[in-house]
XYZ file of C-alpha atoms in Angstrom:
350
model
C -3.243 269.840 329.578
C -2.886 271.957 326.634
C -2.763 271.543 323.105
C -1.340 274.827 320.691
C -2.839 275.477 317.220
C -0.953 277.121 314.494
C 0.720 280.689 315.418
C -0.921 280.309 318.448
C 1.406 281.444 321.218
C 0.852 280.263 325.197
C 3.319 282.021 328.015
C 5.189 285.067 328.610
C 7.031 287.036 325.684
C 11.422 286.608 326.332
C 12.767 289.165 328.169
C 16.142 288.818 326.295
C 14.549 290.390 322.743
C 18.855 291.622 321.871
C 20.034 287.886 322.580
C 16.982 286.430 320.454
C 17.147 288.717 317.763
C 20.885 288.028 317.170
C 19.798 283.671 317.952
C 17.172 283.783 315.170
C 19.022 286.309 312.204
C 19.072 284.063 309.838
C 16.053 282.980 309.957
C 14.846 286.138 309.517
C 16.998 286.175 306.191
C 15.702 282.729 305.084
C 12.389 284.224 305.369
C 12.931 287.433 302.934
C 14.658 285.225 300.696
C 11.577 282.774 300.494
C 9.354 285.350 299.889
C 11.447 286.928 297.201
C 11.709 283.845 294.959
C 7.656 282.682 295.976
C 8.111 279.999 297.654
C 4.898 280.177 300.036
C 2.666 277.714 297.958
C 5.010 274.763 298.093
C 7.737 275.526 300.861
C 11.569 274.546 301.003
C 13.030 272.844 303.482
C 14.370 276.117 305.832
C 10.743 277.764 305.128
C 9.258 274.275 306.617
C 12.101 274.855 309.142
C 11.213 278.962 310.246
C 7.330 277.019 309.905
C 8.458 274.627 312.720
C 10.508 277.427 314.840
C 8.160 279.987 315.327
C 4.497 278.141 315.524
C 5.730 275.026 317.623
C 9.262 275.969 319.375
C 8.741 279.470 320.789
C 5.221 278.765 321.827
C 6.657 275.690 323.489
C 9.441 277.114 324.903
C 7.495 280.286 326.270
C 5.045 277.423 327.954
C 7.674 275.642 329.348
C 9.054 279.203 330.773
C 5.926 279.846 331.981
C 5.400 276.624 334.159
C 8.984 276.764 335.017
C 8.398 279.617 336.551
C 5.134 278.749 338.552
C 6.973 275.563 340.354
C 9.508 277.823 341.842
C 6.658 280.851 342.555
C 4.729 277.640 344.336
C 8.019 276.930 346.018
C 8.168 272.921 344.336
C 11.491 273.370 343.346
C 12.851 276.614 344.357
C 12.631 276.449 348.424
C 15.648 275.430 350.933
C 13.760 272.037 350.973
C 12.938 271.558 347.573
C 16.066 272.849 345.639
C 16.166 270.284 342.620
C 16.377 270.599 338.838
C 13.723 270.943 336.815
C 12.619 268.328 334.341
C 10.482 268.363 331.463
C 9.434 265.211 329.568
C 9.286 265.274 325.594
C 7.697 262.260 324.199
C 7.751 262.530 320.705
C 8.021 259.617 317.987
C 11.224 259.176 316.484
C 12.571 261.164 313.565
C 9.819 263.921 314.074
C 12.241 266.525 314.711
C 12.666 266.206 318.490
C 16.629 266.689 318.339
C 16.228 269.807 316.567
C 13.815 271.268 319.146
C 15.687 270.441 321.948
C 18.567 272.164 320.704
C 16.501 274.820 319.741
C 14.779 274.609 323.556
C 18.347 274.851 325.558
C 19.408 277.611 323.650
C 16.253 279.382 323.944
C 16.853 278.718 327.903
C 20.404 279.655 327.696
C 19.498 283.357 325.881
C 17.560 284.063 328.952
C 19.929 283.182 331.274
C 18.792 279.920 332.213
C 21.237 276.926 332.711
C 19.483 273.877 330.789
C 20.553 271.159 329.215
C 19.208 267.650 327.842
C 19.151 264.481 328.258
C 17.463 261.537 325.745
C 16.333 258.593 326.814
C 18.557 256.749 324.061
C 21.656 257.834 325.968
C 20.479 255.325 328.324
C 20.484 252.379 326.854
C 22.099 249.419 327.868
C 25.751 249.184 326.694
C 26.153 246.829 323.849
C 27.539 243.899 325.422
C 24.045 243.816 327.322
C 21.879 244.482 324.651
C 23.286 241.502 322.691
C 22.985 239.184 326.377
C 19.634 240.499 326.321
C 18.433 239.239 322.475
C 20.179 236.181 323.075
C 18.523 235.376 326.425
C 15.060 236.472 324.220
C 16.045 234.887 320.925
C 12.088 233.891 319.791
C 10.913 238.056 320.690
C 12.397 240.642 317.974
C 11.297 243.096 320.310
C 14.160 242.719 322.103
C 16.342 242.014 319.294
C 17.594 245.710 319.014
C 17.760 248.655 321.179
C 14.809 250.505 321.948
C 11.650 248.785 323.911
C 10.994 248.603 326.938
C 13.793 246.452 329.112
C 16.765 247.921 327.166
C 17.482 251.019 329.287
C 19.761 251.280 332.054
C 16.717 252.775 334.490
C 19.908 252.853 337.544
C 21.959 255.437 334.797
C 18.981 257.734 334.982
C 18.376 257.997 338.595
C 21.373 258.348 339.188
C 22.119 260.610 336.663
C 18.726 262.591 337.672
C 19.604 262.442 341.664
C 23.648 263.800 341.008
C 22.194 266.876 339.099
C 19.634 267.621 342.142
C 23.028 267.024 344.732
C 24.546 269.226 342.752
C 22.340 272.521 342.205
C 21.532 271.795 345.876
C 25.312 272.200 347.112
C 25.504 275.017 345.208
C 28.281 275.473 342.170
C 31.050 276.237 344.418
C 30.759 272.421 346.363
C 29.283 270.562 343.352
C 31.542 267.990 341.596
C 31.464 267.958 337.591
C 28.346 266.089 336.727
C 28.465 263.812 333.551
C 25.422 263.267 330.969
C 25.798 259.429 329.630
C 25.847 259.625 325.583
C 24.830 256.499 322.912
C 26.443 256.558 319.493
C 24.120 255.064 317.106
C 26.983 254.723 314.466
C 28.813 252.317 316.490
C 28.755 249.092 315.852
C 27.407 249.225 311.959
C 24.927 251.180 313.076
C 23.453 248.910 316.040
C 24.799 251.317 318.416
C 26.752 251.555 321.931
C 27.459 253.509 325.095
C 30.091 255.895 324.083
C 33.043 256.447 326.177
C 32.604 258.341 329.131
C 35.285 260.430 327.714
C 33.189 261.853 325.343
C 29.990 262.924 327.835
C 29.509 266.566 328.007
C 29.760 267.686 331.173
C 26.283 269.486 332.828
C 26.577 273.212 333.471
C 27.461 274.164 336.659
C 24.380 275.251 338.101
C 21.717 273.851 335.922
C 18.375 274.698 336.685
C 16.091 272.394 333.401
C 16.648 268.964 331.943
C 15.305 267.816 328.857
C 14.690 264.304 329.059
C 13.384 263.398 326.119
C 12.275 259.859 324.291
C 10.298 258.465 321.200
C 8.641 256.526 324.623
C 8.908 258.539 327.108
C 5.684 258.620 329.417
C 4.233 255.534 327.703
C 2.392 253.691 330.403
C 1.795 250.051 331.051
C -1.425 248.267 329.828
C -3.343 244.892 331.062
C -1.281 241.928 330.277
C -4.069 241.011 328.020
C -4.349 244.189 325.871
C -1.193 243.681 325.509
C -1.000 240.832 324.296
C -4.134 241.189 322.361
C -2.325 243.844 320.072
C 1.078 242.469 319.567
C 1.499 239.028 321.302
C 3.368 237.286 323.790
C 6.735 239.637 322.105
C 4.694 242.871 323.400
C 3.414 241.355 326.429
C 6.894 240.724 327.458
C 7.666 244.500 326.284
C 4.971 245.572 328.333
C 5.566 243.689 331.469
C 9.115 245.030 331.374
C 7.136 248.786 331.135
C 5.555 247.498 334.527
C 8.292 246.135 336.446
C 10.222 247.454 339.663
C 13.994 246.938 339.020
C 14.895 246.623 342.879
C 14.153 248.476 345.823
C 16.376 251.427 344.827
C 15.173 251.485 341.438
C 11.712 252.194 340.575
C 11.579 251.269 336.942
C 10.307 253.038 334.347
C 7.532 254.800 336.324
C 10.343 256.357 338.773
C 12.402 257.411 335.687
C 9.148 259.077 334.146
C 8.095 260.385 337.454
C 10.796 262.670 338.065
C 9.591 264.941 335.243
C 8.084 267.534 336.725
C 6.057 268.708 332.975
C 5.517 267.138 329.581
C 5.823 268.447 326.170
C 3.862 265.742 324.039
C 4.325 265.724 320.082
C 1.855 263.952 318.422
C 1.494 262.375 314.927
C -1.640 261.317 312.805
C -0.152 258.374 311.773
C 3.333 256.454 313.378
C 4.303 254.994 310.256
C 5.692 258.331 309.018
C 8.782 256.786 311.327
C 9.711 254.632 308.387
C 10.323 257.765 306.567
C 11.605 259.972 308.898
C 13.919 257.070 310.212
C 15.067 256.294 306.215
C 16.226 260.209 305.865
C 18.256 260.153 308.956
C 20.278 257.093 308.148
C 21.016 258.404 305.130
C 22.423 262.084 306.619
C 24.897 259.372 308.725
C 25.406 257.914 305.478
C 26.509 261.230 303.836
C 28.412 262.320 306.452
C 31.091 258.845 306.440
C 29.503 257.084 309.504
C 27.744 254.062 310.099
C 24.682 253.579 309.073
C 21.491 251.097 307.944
C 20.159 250.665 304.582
C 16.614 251.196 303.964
C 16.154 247.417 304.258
C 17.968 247.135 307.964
C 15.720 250.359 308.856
C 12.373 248.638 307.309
C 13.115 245.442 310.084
C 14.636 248.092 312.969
C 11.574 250.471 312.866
C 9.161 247.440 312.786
C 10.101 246.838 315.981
C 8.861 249.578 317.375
C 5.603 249.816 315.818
C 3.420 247.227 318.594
C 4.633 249.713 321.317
C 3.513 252.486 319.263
C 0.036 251.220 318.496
C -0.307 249.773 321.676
C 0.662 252.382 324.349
C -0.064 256.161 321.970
C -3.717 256.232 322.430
C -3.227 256.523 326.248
C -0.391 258.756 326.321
C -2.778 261.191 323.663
C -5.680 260.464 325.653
C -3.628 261.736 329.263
C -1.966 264.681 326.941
C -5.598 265.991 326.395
C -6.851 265.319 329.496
C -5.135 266.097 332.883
C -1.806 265.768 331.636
C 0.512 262.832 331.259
C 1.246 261.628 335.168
C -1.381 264.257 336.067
C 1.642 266.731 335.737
C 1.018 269.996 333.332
C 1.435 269.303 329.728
C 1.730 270.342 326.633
C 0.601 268.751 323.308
C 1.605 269.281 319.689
C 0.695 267.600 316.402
C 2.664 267.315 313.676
C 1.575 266.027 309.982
C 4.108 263.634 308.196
C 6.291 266.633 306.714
C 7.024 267.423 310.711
C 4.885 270.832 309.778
C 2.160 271.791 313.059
C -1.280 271.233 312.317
C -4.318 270.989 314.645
C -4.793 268.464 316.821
C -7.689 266.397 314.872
C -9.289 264.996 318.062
C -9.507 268.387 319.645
C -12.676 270.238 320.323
C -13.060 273.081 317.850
């Protein structure tokens, strides 16, 4: 595993420097401008925001080149045999900024030529017909009251989501059907959110080479039933059970969906409750912007929710991101402070 400090950057330099250069302008511009008007001591928003692109996105996204590069050199995913797409895992807590760097990641990919794209693990939820089956047939666990824990994901929309993006790069782009990526709209439903019609799924590049699948759980791992239950109750035991469950012979649950990643990008946070927060700003863009959204009281109860996953499964994802990586597979691990800016890692060796 490795972590990256501040400035610090791991992997090769871009090869593209014209396509960058022209990608990045205006940050460039926000910079002189921040400088001009002295606003290093307590920084605005777009300095926080050139803060976040150049000490944790281009260092990531030179890693993830760089690893990229050694599975098809080692002939994992590259070779007649094993011509599939490459995944990376992002685990990173919601509202940290993980939408941002993704879109920041593919078009970092995209600059050098790469075909990438991404998938979250939101946009496989259950549709909203099951997700309400689902808190009725659980009405005493508010775990499963709303989207988001373990046992509301459609694991089979993954897979097979995952395993039509390997058929196609392996046909090559001339054979390979148009490949669909599922989409969730959180607006829908006041906010409570639904599958969005399949008419509005982006369609995968022909070609693609890197997924993104990326989750505020992604790569959490199953505990004991009792430490479980220890932490949160027979509600999180349940959560956690569903964690640990095999959905069928053709569907491995949630360890085949996290599995398929072939390397993880872990963001980290000192404390989880800096969701509430984060969570509270975002409704409120959705708010600004006409759609539906939750007041800060709905978001209070929604986020609460999530917090006995978080306190119960973080310390062993952390502990695996330091260590030998999450799954064993080579990883990456970032920490962020509650204004999303990169700070070290306060558990790491000095």
């Amino acid at each position: 595993a490795t972590s990256v400090a501040p400035s610090v950057v791991a992997g090769n330099a871009c090869d593209d420097a014209e396509a960058l250069a022209a990608l990045f302008a205006d940050v460039t511009e926000v910079e002189a401008v921040d400088a001009s008007v002295g606003l290093d001591a307590e920084p605005s928003p777009l300095a926080l925001a050139r803060q976040r692109l150049f000490q944790v996105c281009l260092p990531t996204y030179f890693w993830c080149r760089h690893v990229h590069a050694e599975a098809k050199r080692q002939g994992r995913i590259g070779g007649e045999e094993q011509r599939r797409v490459f995944v990376v895992g992002m685990s990173a807590p919601q509202g940290c900024g993980k939408t941002t760097m993704v879109e920041q990641l593919v078009a970092l990919w995209t600059a050098d030529g790469v075909k990438c794209a991404a998938l979250s693990i939101d946009d496989v939820y259950l549709n909203g017909t099951a997700l309400d089956a689902l808190a009725a047939a659980n009405p005493s666990n508010r775990l499963l009251g709303v989207r988001g824990n373990p046992g509301t994901h459609d694991i089979g929309l993954a897979l097979s989501t995952f395993a039509a993006l390997d058929d196609a790069l392996a046909e090559g782009s001339a054979a390979a059907p148009p490949i669909l990526l599922p989409r969730y709209d959180k607006a829908l439903r006041g906010g409570r959110g639904d599958r969005a019609p399949r008419s509005q799924w982006p369609t995968a590049p022909v070609g693609l080479e890197v997924l993104l699948f990326e989750g505020w759980m992604a790569g959490f791992s199953p505990t004991s039933p009792e430490r479980a239950r220890e932490v949160g109750g027979d509600d999180l035991a349940a959560i956690n059970a569903n964690l640990a469950a095999r959905y069928g012979d053709s569907c491995g649950g949630y360890s085949a969906m996290f599995g398929r990643a072939d390397a993880w990008l872990v963001v980290g946070v000192e404390d989880p409750a800096h969701v509430f927060k984060w969570r509270r700003e975002a409704e409120q863009k959705m708010a600004l912007a006409g759609r539906g959204a939750m007041d800060d009281a709905a978001v209070e109860d929604f986020v609460s929710r999530y917090m006995p996953a978080y306190r119960l499964y973080i310390p062993g994802l952390y502990e695996q991101a330091r260590g030998a990586g999450v799954d064993g597979k080579p990883t990456l691990f970032v920490h962020v402070d509650g204004d999303r800016r990169p700070v070290p890692d306060p558990e790491s060796p000095r």
